PDB file of C-alpha atoms in Angstrom:
ATOM      1  CA  UNK A   1      82.536 105.809  63.306  1.00 53.00           C
ATOM      2  CA  UNK A   2      83.503 103.718  66.359  1.00 66.00           C
ATOM      3  CA  UNK A   3      86.324 103.665  68.882  1.00 78.00           C
ATOM      4  CA  UNK A   4      88.079 101.166  66.608  1.00 75.00           C
ATOM      5  CA  UNK A   5      88.152 103.629  63.710  1.00 75.00           C
ATOM      6  CA  UNK A   6      91.268 105.427  62.514  1.00 86.00           C
ATOM      7  CA  UNK A   7      91.328 109.097  63.441  1.00 91.00           C
ATOM      8  CA  UNK A   8      93.260 111.915  61.810  1.00 92.00           C
ATOM      9  CA  UNK A   9      93.019 114.694  64.380  1.00 95.00           C
ATOM     10  CA  UNK A  10      92.861 112.812  67.682  1.00 96.00           C
ATOM     11  CA  UNK A  11      94.392 109.722  69.270  1.00 95.00           C
ATOM     12  CA  UNK A  12      92.706 107.461  71.786  1.00 96.00           C
ATOM     13  CA  UNK A  13      93.560 104.567  74.073  1.00 94.00           C
ATOM     14  CA  UNK A  14      91.582 102.557  76.604  1.00 94.00           C
ATOM     15  CA  UNK A  15      92.589 100.819  79.825  1.00 93.00           C
ATOM     16  CA  UNK A  16      90.738  99.739  82.967  1.00 93.00           C
ATOM     17  CA  UNK A  17      87.403 101.402  82.046  1.00 94.00           C
ATOM     18  CA  UNK A  18      89.140 104.681  81.169  1.00 97.00           C
ATOM     19  CA  UNK A  19      89.275 106.281  77.729  1.00 97.00           C
ATOM     20  CA  UNK A  20      92.187 108.643  77.112  1.00 97.00           C
ATOM     21  CA  UNK A  21      91.769 111.092  74.250  1.00 97.00           C
ATOM     22  CA  UNK A  22      94.491 113.421  73.006  1.00 97.00           C
ATOM     23  CA  UNK A  23      93.909 116.196  70.524  1.00 97.00           C
ATOM     24  CA  UNK A  24      96.611 115.366  68.002  1.00 95.00           C
ATOM     25  CA  UNK A  25      97.379 118.322  65.762  1.00 94.00           C
ATOM     26  CA  UNK A  26     100.478 119.594  67.566  1.00 93.00           C
ATOM     27  CA  UNK A  27     101.793 121.544  64.573  1.00 92.00           C
ATOM     28  CA  UNK A  28      98.520 123.503  64.600  1.00 92.00           C
ATOM     29  CA  UNK A  29      98.537 123.753  68.404  1.00 93.00           C
ATOM     30  CA  UNK A  30      95.602 121.332  68.424  1.00 95.00           C
ATOM     31  CA  UNK A  31      93.310 123.868  66.784  1.00 93.00           C
ATOM     32  CA  UNK A  32      89.889 122.346  66.194  1.00 94.00           C
ATOM     33  CA  UNK A  33      88.825 122.109  62.557  1.00 94.00           C
ATOM     34  CA  UNK A  34      85.672 120.571  61.065  1.00 92.00           C
ATOM     35  CA  UNK A  35      87.135 117.072  60.940  1.00 94.00           C
ATOM     36  CA  UNK A  36      88.288 117.335  64.554  1.00 94.00           C
ATOM     37  CA  UNK A  37      84.811 118.443  65.642  1.00 94.00           C
ATOM     38  CA  UNK A  38      83.282 115.453  63.855  1.00 93.00           C
ATOM     39  CA  UNK A  39      85.806 113.015  65.305  1.00 94.00           C
ATOM     40  CA  UNK A  40      85.338 114.362  68.823  1.00 95.00           C
ATOM     41  CA  UNK A  41      81.576 114.076  68.589  1.00 94.00           C
ATOM     42  CA  UNK A  42      81.850 110.528  67.251  1.00 94.00           C
ATOM     43  CA  UNK A  43      84.141 109.453  70.092  1.00 95.00           C
ATOM     44  CA  UNK A  44      82.004 111.125  72.755  1.00 95.00           C
ATOM     45  CA  UNK A  45      78.887 109.377  71.443  1.00 95.00           C
ATOM     46  CA  UNK A  46      80.697 106.010  71.351  1.00 94.00           C
ATOM     47  CA  UNK A  47      81.988 106.608  74.891  1.00 95.00           C
ATOM     48  CA  UNK A  48      78.438 107.377  76.035  1.00 94.00           C
ATOM     49  CA  UNK A  49      77.176 104.100  74.582  1.00 93.00           C
ATOM     50  CA  UNK A  50      80.028 101.901  75.801  1.00 93.00           C
ATOM     51  CA  UNK A  51      79.256  99.580  78.701  1.00 90.00           C
ATOM     52  CA  UNK A  52      82.983  98.994  79.264  1.00 91.00           C
ATOM     53  CA  UNK A  53      84.176 102.605  79.605  1.00 95.00           C
ATOM     54  CA  UNK A  54      83.290 104.765  82.598  1.00 95.00           C
ATOM     55  CA  UNK A  55      85.613 107.803  82.548  1.00 97.00           C
ATOM     56  CA  UNK A  56      87.265 109.929  79.867  1.00 97.00           C
ATOM     57  CA  UNK A  57      90.488 111.955  80.122  1.00 98.00           C
ATOM     58  CA  UNK A  58      91.050 114.673  77.510  1.00 98.00           C
ATOM     59  CA  UNK A  59      94.431 116.290  76.884  1.00 97.00           C
ATOM     60  CA  UNK A  60      96.493 117.697  74.027  1.00 97.00           C
ATOM     61  CA  UNK A  61      99.604 116.584  72.163  1.00 95.00           C
ATOM     62  CA  UNK A  62     102.627 118.859  72.295  1.00 93.00           C
ATOM     63  CA  UNK A  63     102.680 122.197  74.084  1.00 92.00           C
ATOM     64  CA  UNK A  64      98.993 123.096  73.807  1.00 95.00           C
ATOM     65  CA  UNK A  65      95.749 121.690  75.099  1.00 97.00           C
ATOM     66  CA  UNK A  66      93.994 123.463  72.237  1.00 95.00           C
ATOM     67  CA  UNK A  67      94.283 126.858  70.577  1.00 93.00           C
ATOM     68  CA  UNK A  68      90.550 126.748  69.887  1.00 90.00           C
ATOM     69  CA  UNK A  69      88.821 126.958  66.516  1.00 86.00           C
ATOM     70  CA  UNK A  70      91.087 126.586  63.500  1.00 83.00           C
ATOM     71  CA  UNK A  71      90.668 129.963  61.793  1.00 78.00           C
ATOM     72  CA  UNK A  72      92.382 128.580  58.682  1.00 77.00           C
ATOM     73  CA  UNK A  73      89.710 125.924  58.298  1.00 70.00           C
ATOM     74  CA  UNK A  74      87.977 126.707  55.023  1.00 57.00           C
ATOM     75  CA  UNK A  75      84.890 124.757  56.065  1.00 52.00           C
ATOM     76  CA  UNK A  76      83.978 127.246  58.799  1.00 50.00           C
ATOM     77  CA  UNK A  77      80.669 128.922  57.930  1.00 50.00           C
ATOM     78  CA  UNK A  78      80.623 132.531  59.093  1.00 50.00           C
ATOM     79  CA  UNK A  79      76.922 132.988  58.258  1.00 48.00           C
ATOM     80  CA  UNK A  80      75.560 130.963  61.163  1.00 48.00           C
ATOM     81  CA  UNK A  81      72.453 132.939  62.126  1.00 47.00           C
ATOM     82  CA  UNK A  82      70.093 130.479  60.442  1.00 45.00           C
ATOM     83  CA  UNK A  83      71.837 127.412  61.794  1.00 48.00           C
ATOM     84  CA  UNK A  84      72.497 128.309  65.435  1.00 46.00           C
ATOM     85  CA  UNK A  85      70.138 125.677  66.835  1.00 44.00           C
ATOM     86  CA  UNK A  86      71.468 122.895  64.617  1.00 44.00           C
ATOM     87  CA  UNK A  87      75.064 123.858  65.423  1.00 50.00           C
ATOM     88  CA  UNK A  88      74.351 123.869  69.152  1.00 48.00           C
ATOM     89  CA  UNK A  89      72.488 120.554  69.190  1.00 50.00           C
ATOM     90  CA  UNK A  90      75.362 119.002  67.245  1.00 63.00           C
ATOM     91  CA  UNK A  91      78.182 120.616  69.220  1.00 88.00           C
ATOM     92  CA  UNK A  92      80.844 118.184  70.431  1.00 91.00           C
ATOM     93  CA  UNK A  93      80.934 119.870  73.838  1.00 93.00           C
ATOM     94  CA  UNK A  94      77.211 119.195  74.246  1.00 92.00           C
ATOM     95  CA  UNK A  95      77.885 115.574  73.276  1.00 93.00           C
ATOM     96  CA  UNK A  96      80.577 115.380  75.978  1.00 94.00           C
ATOM     97  CA  UNK A  97      78.341 116.906  78.648  1.00 91.00           C
ATOM     98  CA  UNK A  98      75.551 114.487  77.718  1.00 92.00           C
ATOM     99  CA  UNK A  99      77.529 111.248  78.056  1.00 93.00           C
ATOM    100  CA  UNK A 100      76.283 110.746  81.619  1.00 92.00           C
ATOM    101  CA  UNK A 101      79.838 109.808  82.618  1.00 95.00           C
ATOM    102  CA  UNK A 102      82.674 111.724  84.318  1.00 97.00           C
ATOM    103  CA  UNK A 103      85.166 113.639  82.188  1.00 97.00           C
ATOM    104  CA  UNK A 104      88.572 115.010  83.165  1.00 98.00           C
ATOM    105  CA  UNK A 105      90.461 117.706  81.249  1.00 98.00           C
ATOM    106  CA  UNK A 106      94.221 117.416  81.713  1.00 98.00           C
ATOM    107  CA  UNK A 107      95.206 120.880  80.495  1.00 98.00           C
ATOM    108  CA  UNK A 108      98.858 120.470  79.577  1.00 96.00           C
ATOM    109  CA  UNK A 109      99.395 123.847  77.885  1.00 94.00           C
ATOM    110  CA  UNK A 110      97.370 126.797  76.742  1.00 92.00           C
ATOM    111  CA  UNK A 111      93.611 126.468  76.306  1.00 96.00           C
ATOM    112  CA  UNK A 112      92.135 129.230  74.198  1.00 96.00           C
ATOM    113  CA  UNK A 113      88.618 129.938  72.964  1.00 94.00           C
ATOM    114  CA  UNK A 114      86.938 126.704  71.922  1.00 94.00           C
ATOM    115  CA  UNK A 115      89.765 124.742  73.538  1.00 96.00           C
ATOM    116  CA  UNK A 116      89.040 126.431  76.865  1.00 96.00           C
ATOM    117  CA  UNK A 117      85.357 125.649  76.292  1.00 96.00           C
ATOM    118  CA  UNK A 118      86.187 121.970  75.768  1.00 96.00           C
ATOM    119  CA  UNK A 119      87.933 121.953  79.151  1.00 97.00           C
ATOM    120  CA  UNK A 120      84.979 123.789  80.720  1.00 97.00           C
ATOM    121  CA  UNK A 121      82.613 121.115  79.380  1.00 96.00           C
ATOM    122  CA  UNK A 122      84.511 118.511  81.410  1.00 97.00           C
ATOM    123  CA  UNK A 123      83.476 117.726  84.966  1.00 97.00           C
ATOM    124  CA  UNK A 124      87.003 118.140  86.330  1.00 98.00           C
ATOM    125  CA  UNK A 125      89.931 120.274  85.169  1.00 98.00           C
ATOM    126  CA  UNK A 126      93.506 119.536  86.180  1.00 98.00           C
ATOM    127  CA  UNK A 127      96.035 122.050  84.896  1.00 98.00           C
ATOM    128  CA  UNK A 128      99.764 122.008  84.388  1.00 97.00           C
ATOM    129  CA  UNK A 129     101.705 124.872  85.933  1.00 97.00           C
ATOM    130  CA  UNK A 130     102.544 125.795  82.327  1.00 95.00           C
ATOM    131  CA  UNK A 131      98.890 126.120  81.312  1.00 97.00           C
ATOM    132  CA  UNK A 132      97.101 129.359  80.657  1.00 95.00           C
ATOM    133  CA  UNK A 133      93.578 130.188  79.564  1.00 97.00           C
ATOM    134  CA  UNK A 134      91.836 132.869  77.504  1.00 96.00           C
ATOM    135  CA  UNK A 135      88.638 133.626  75.646  1.00 95.00           C
ATOM    136  CA  UNK A 136      90.011 135.873  72.856  1.00 94.00           C
ATOM    137  CA  UNK A 137      86.886 136.007  70.653  1.00 92.00           C
ATOM    138  CA  UNK A 138      86.102 139.596  71.652  1.00 93.00           C
ATOM    139  CA  UNK A 139      89.354 140.770  70.055  1.00 91.00           C
ATOM    140  CA  UNK A 140      88.091 139.787  66.619  1.00 88.00           C
ATOM    141  CA  UNK A 141      84.528 140.977  67.030  1.00 90.00           C
ATOM    142  CA  UNK A 142      82.801 137.890  68.404  1.00 91.00           C
ATOM    143  CA  UNK A 143      81.872 136.118  71.613  1.00 91.00           C
ATOM    144  CA  UNK A 144      82.266 132.475  72.690  1.00 90.00           C
ATOM    145  CA  UNK A 145      79.678 130.110  71.238  1.00 89.00           C
ATOM    146  CA  UNK A 146      80.526 126.817  72.943  1.00 91.00           C
ATOM    147  CA  UNK A 147      79.232 127.343  76.459  1.00 92.00           C
ATOM    148  CA  UNK A 148      81.835 129.635  78.048  1.00 93.00           C
ATOM    149  CA  UNK A 149      79.468 132.489  78.899  1.00 94.00           C
ATOM    150  CA  UNK A 150      77.362 130.162  81.042  1.00 94.00           C
ATOM    151  CA  UNK A 151      79.969 127.786  82.437  1.00 95.00           C
ATOM    152  CA  UNK A 152      82.419 130.478  83.531  1.00 96.00           C
ATOM    153  CA  UNK A 153      79.586 132.409  85.177  1.00 96.00           C
ATOM    154  CA  UNK A 154      78.488 129.262  87.037  1.00 94.00           C
ATOM    155  CA  UNK A 155      81.996 128.400  88.183  1.00 96.00           C
ATOM    156  CA  UNK A 156      83.476 131.825  88.904  1.00 96.00           C
ATOM    157  CA  UNK A 157      80.526 134.217  88.971  1.00 95.00           C
ATOM    158  CA  UNK A 158      79.164 136.684  86.402  1.00 95.00           C
ATOM    159  CA  UNK A 159      81.716 139.411  87.130  1.00 97.00           C
ATOM    160  CA  UNK A 160      84.652 137.109  86.386  1.00 96.00           C
ATOM    161  CA  UNK A 161      82.850 135.852  83.271  1.00 96.00           C
ATOM    162  CA  UNK A 162      82.464 139.461  82.135  1.00 95.00           C
ATOM    163  CA  UNK A 163      86.154 140.103  82.737  1.00 96.00           C
ATOM    164  CA  UNK A 164      87.399 137.053  80.863  1.00 96.00           C
ATOM    165  CA  UNK A 165      84.957 137.247  77.956  1.00 96.00           C
ATOM    166  CA  UNK A 166      84.682 141.013  77.442  1.00 96.00           C
ATOM    167  CA  UNK A 167      88.371 141.767  78.066  1.00 95.00           C
ATOM    168  CA  UNK A 168      89.745 138.712  76.281  1.00 93.00           C
ATOM    169  CA  UNK A 169      92.919 138.618  78.383  1.00 93.00           C
ATOM    170  CA  UNK A 170      94.735 135.453  79.384  1.00 95.00           C
ATOM    171  CA  UNK A 171      95.111 134.075  82.886  1.00 97.00           C
ATOM    172  CA  UNK A 172      97.656 131.599  84.207  1.00 97.00           C
ATOM    173  CA  UNK A 173      96.904 128.280  85.886  1.00 97.00           C
ATOM    174  CA  UNK A 174      97.175 129.581  89.449  1.00 97.00           C
ATOM    175  CA  UNK A 175      94.755 132.401  88.690  1.00 97.00           C
ATOM    176  CA  UNK A 176      92.365 129.859  87.161  1.00 97.00           C
ATOM    177  CA  UNK A 177      92.639 127.827  90.368  1.00 97.00           C
ATOM    178  CA  UNK A 178      91.894 130.870  92.506  1.00 97.00           C
ATOM    179  CA  UNK A 179      88.846 131.620  90.353  1.00 97.00           C
ATOM    180  CA  UNK A 180      87.527 128.049  90.737  1.00 97.00           C
ATOM    181  CA  UNK A 181      87.996 127.312  87.024  1.00 98.00           C
ATOM    182  CA  UNK A 182      90.322 124.364  87.665  1.00 98.00           C
ATOM    183  CA  UNK A 183      90.427 121.768  90.444  1.00 98.00           C
ATOM    184  CA  UNK A 184      94.200 121.369  90.787  1.00 97.00           C
ATOM    185  CA  UNK A 185      97.451 122.807  89.428  1.00 98.00           C
ATOM    186  CA  UNK A 186     100.336 120.368  89.066  1.00 98.00           C
ATOM    187  CA  UNK A 187     103.919 120.232  87.796  1.00 97.00           C
ATOM    188  CA  UNK A 188     103.834 119.279  84.093  1.00 96.00           C
ATOM    189  CA  UNK A 189     105.440 115.897  84.714  1.00 96.00           C
ATOM    190  CA  UNK A 190     102.742 114.961  87.255  1.00 97.00           C
ATOM    191  CA  UNK A 191      99.676 116.043  85.280  1.00 98.00           C
ATOM    192  CA  UNK A 192      98.762 112.811  83.493  1.00 97.00           C
ATOM    193  CA  UNK A 193      99.641 110.671  86.499  1.00 97.00           C
ATOM    194  CA  UNK A 194      97.197 112.675  88.599  1.00 98.00           C
ATOM    195  CA  UNK A 195      94.515 112.586  85.897  1.00 98.00           C
ATOM    196  CA  UNK A 196      94.832 108.798  85.677  1.00 97.00           C
ATOM    197  CA  UNK A 197      94.658 108.537  89.464  1.00 97.00           C
ATOM    198  CA  UNK A 198      91.406 110.525  89.526  1.00 97.00           C
ATOM    199  CA  UNK A 199      90.028 108.465  86.632  1.00 97.00           C
ATOM    200  CA  UNK A 200      90.885 105.216  88.380  1.00 96.00           C
ATOM    201  CA  UNK A 201      89.086 106.285  91.533  1.00 95.00           C
ATOM    202  CA  UNK A 202      85.998 107.298  89.564  1.00 96.00           C
ATOM    203  CA  UNK A 203      86.014 104.098  87.491  1.00 94.00           C
ATOM    204  CA  UNK A 204      86.030 102.014  90.673  1.00 90.00           C
ATOM    205  CA  UNK A 205      82.757 103.529  91.884  1.00 90.00           C
ATOM    206  CA  UNK A 206      79.248 102.233  91.118  1.00 88.00           C
ATOM    207  CA  UNK A 207      78.381 103.483  87.593  1.00 89.00           C
ATOM    208  CA  UNK A 208      74.732 104.257  88.337  1.00 90.00           C
ATOM    209  CA  UNK A 209      75.619 106.166  91.498  1.00 88.00           C
ATOM    210  CA  UNK A 210      78.173 108.186  89.523  1.00 92.00           C
ATOM    211  CA  UNK A 211      75.594 108.843  86.806  1.00 91.00           C
ATOM    212  CA  UNK A 212      72.844 109.957  89.174  1.00 91.00           C
ATOM    213  CA  UNK A 213      75.160 111.977  91.401  1.00 93.00           C
ATOM    214  CA  UNK A 214      76.476 113.823  88.367  1.00 93.00           C
ATOM    215  CA  UNK A 215      72.944 114.328  87.038  1.00 93.00           C
ATOM    216  CA  UNK A 216      71.511 115.832  90.182  1.00 93.00           C
ATOM    217  CA  UNK A 217      74.452 118.219  90.599  1.00 93.00           C
ATOM    218  CA  UNK A 218      74.199 119.500  87.042  1.00 92.00           C
ATOM    219  CA  UNK A 219      70.405 119.662  86.844  1.00 92.00           C
ATOM    220  CA  UNK A 220      70.284 121.260  90.270  1.00 91.00           C
ATOM    221  CA  UNK A 221      72.078 124.310  88.877  1.00 90.00           C
ATOM    222  CA  UNK A 222      68.880 125.189  87.019  1.00 89.00           C
ATOM    223  CA  UNK A 223      66.431 124.344  89.827  1.00 91.00           C
ATOM    224  CA  UNK A 224      65.269 126.092  92.996  1.00 92.00           C
ATOM    225  CA  UNK A 225      67.029 124.449  95.925  1.00 93.00           C
ATOM    226  CA  UNK A 226      63.872 122.683  97.142  1.00 94.00           C
ATOM    227  CA  UNK A 227      63.374 121.106  93.723  1.00 93.00           C
ATOM    228  CA  UNK A 228      67.031 120.119  93.585  1.00 93.00           C
ATOM    229  CA  UNK A 229      66.736 118.377  96.949  1.00 93.00           C
ATOM    230  CA  UNK A 230      63.572 116.659  95.738  1.00 93.00           C
ATOM    231  CA  UNK A 231      65.426 115.351  92.675  1.00 91.00           C
ATOM    232  CA  UNK A 232      68.286 114.207  94.916  1.00 92.00           C
ATOM    233  CA  UNK A 233      65.845 112.254  97.098  1.00 93.00           C
ATOM    234  CA  UNK A 234      64.168 110.695  94.051  1.00 87.00           C
ATOM    235  CA  UNK A 235      67.402 109.535  92.419  1.00 89.00           C
ATOM    236  CA  UNK A 236      68.781 108.395  95.765  1.00 88.00           C
ATOM    237  CA  UNK A 237      65.635 106.317  96.207  1.00 88.00           C
ATOM    238  CA  UNK A 238      66.114 104.695  92.806  1.00 87.00           C
ATOM    239  CA  UNK A 239      69.651 103.716  93.768  1.00 85.00           C
ATOM    240  CA  UNK A 240      68.453 101.948  96.911  1.00 85.00           C
ATOM    241  CA  UNK A 241      66.955  99.181  94.762  1.00 85.00           C
ATOM    242  CA  UNK A 242      70.043  98.544  92.610  1.00 84.00           C
ATOM    243  CA  UNK A 243      72.270  95.481  92.721  1.00 75.00           C
ATOM    244  CA  UNK A 244      75.283  97.751  93.100  1.00 78.00           C
ATOM    245  CA  UNK A 245      73.967  99.258  96.340  1.00 84.00           C
ATOM    246  CA  UNK A 246      73.421  95.800  97.783  1.00 78.00           C
ATOM    247  CA  UNK A 247      76.911  94.831  96.647  1.00 72.00           C
ATOM    248  CA  UNK A 248      78.375  97.984  98.175  1.00 73.00           C
ATOM    249  CA  UNK A 249      76.769  97.279 101.536  1.00 76.00           C
ATOM    250  CA  UNK A 250      77.855  93.630 101.457  1.00 76.00           C
ATOM    251  CA  UNK A 251      81.421  94.570 100.547  1.00 73.00           C
ATOM    252  CA  UNK A 252      81.586  97.071 103.392  1.00 78.00           C
ATOM    253  CA  UNK A 253      80.342  94.508 105.919  1.00 79.00           C
ATOM    254  CA  UNK A 254      82.687  91.832 104.562  1.00 72.00           C
ATOM    255  CA  UNK A 255      85.608  94.286 104.419  1.00 78.00           C
ATOM    256  CA  UNK A 256      86.413  93.612 100.770  1.00 76.00           C
ATOM    257  CA  UNK A 257      86.505  95.721  97.596  1.00 79.00           C
ATOM    258  CA  UNK A 258      83.082  95.935  95.927  1.00 79.00           C
ATOM    259  CA  UNK A 259      82.460  94.461  92.473  1.00 80.00           C
ATOM    260  CA  UNK A 260      80.045  96.857  90.807  1.00 78.00           C
ATOM    261  CA  UNK A 261      78.207  95.881  87.631  1.00 78.00           C
ATOM    262  CA  UNK A 262      76.221  98.989  86.807  1.00 71.00           C
ATOM    263  CA  UNK A 263      72.904  97.363  87.721  1.00 79.00           C
TER     264      UNK A 263
END
């Protein structure tokens, strides 16, 4: 499947190096079924491999970002013990995190469970004032399985992760902002405009610098600080020899916008 394919559960558009993806099951509150998981993974892989696209914005159609896993989806396999590794390696949120390119969640409504985890897998989260978030899995005898236990703990600390995941209660957008789970909270009518503004700024930067900057930040979370600084120095050194760095310096001296080529 490619970005030119017809999709049933999502809609996409591209403009100026930016891919916009909308979960498009509004009557089901954008709940994620098996087909949606497959379509998301396909798009994320195609986005990763595209030389023309540099940033992705993810949002939801209607009044929800996503209600999470579609519990009415008959294809859901409840006996997952033997397939945990294969499920994780094939998870669409892993595919998104591994694109090497910036991602922005424009959370237009509620983001629950796996929908919240999709937003957490993005590099940036902008939330509408009408948005709210919850990890309700505990209320039906489970825990999150798409990265929330780790990503919430990294962003907000283990105590907040315990509260959200073990209590299962919802929080509003301003609380999410206070807990460092979102970057900005905006009036609903300004959400997509702001997301596109952020995407445009990111798309105008040197692709390799964006890739390496993102990589060292994320990998550094798992490294002692000295090793993280060593990785930063190594990747920074690689960038010094790129055409884009030479172009950036020339553009600054000539007082003109740079023309980056990703080389």
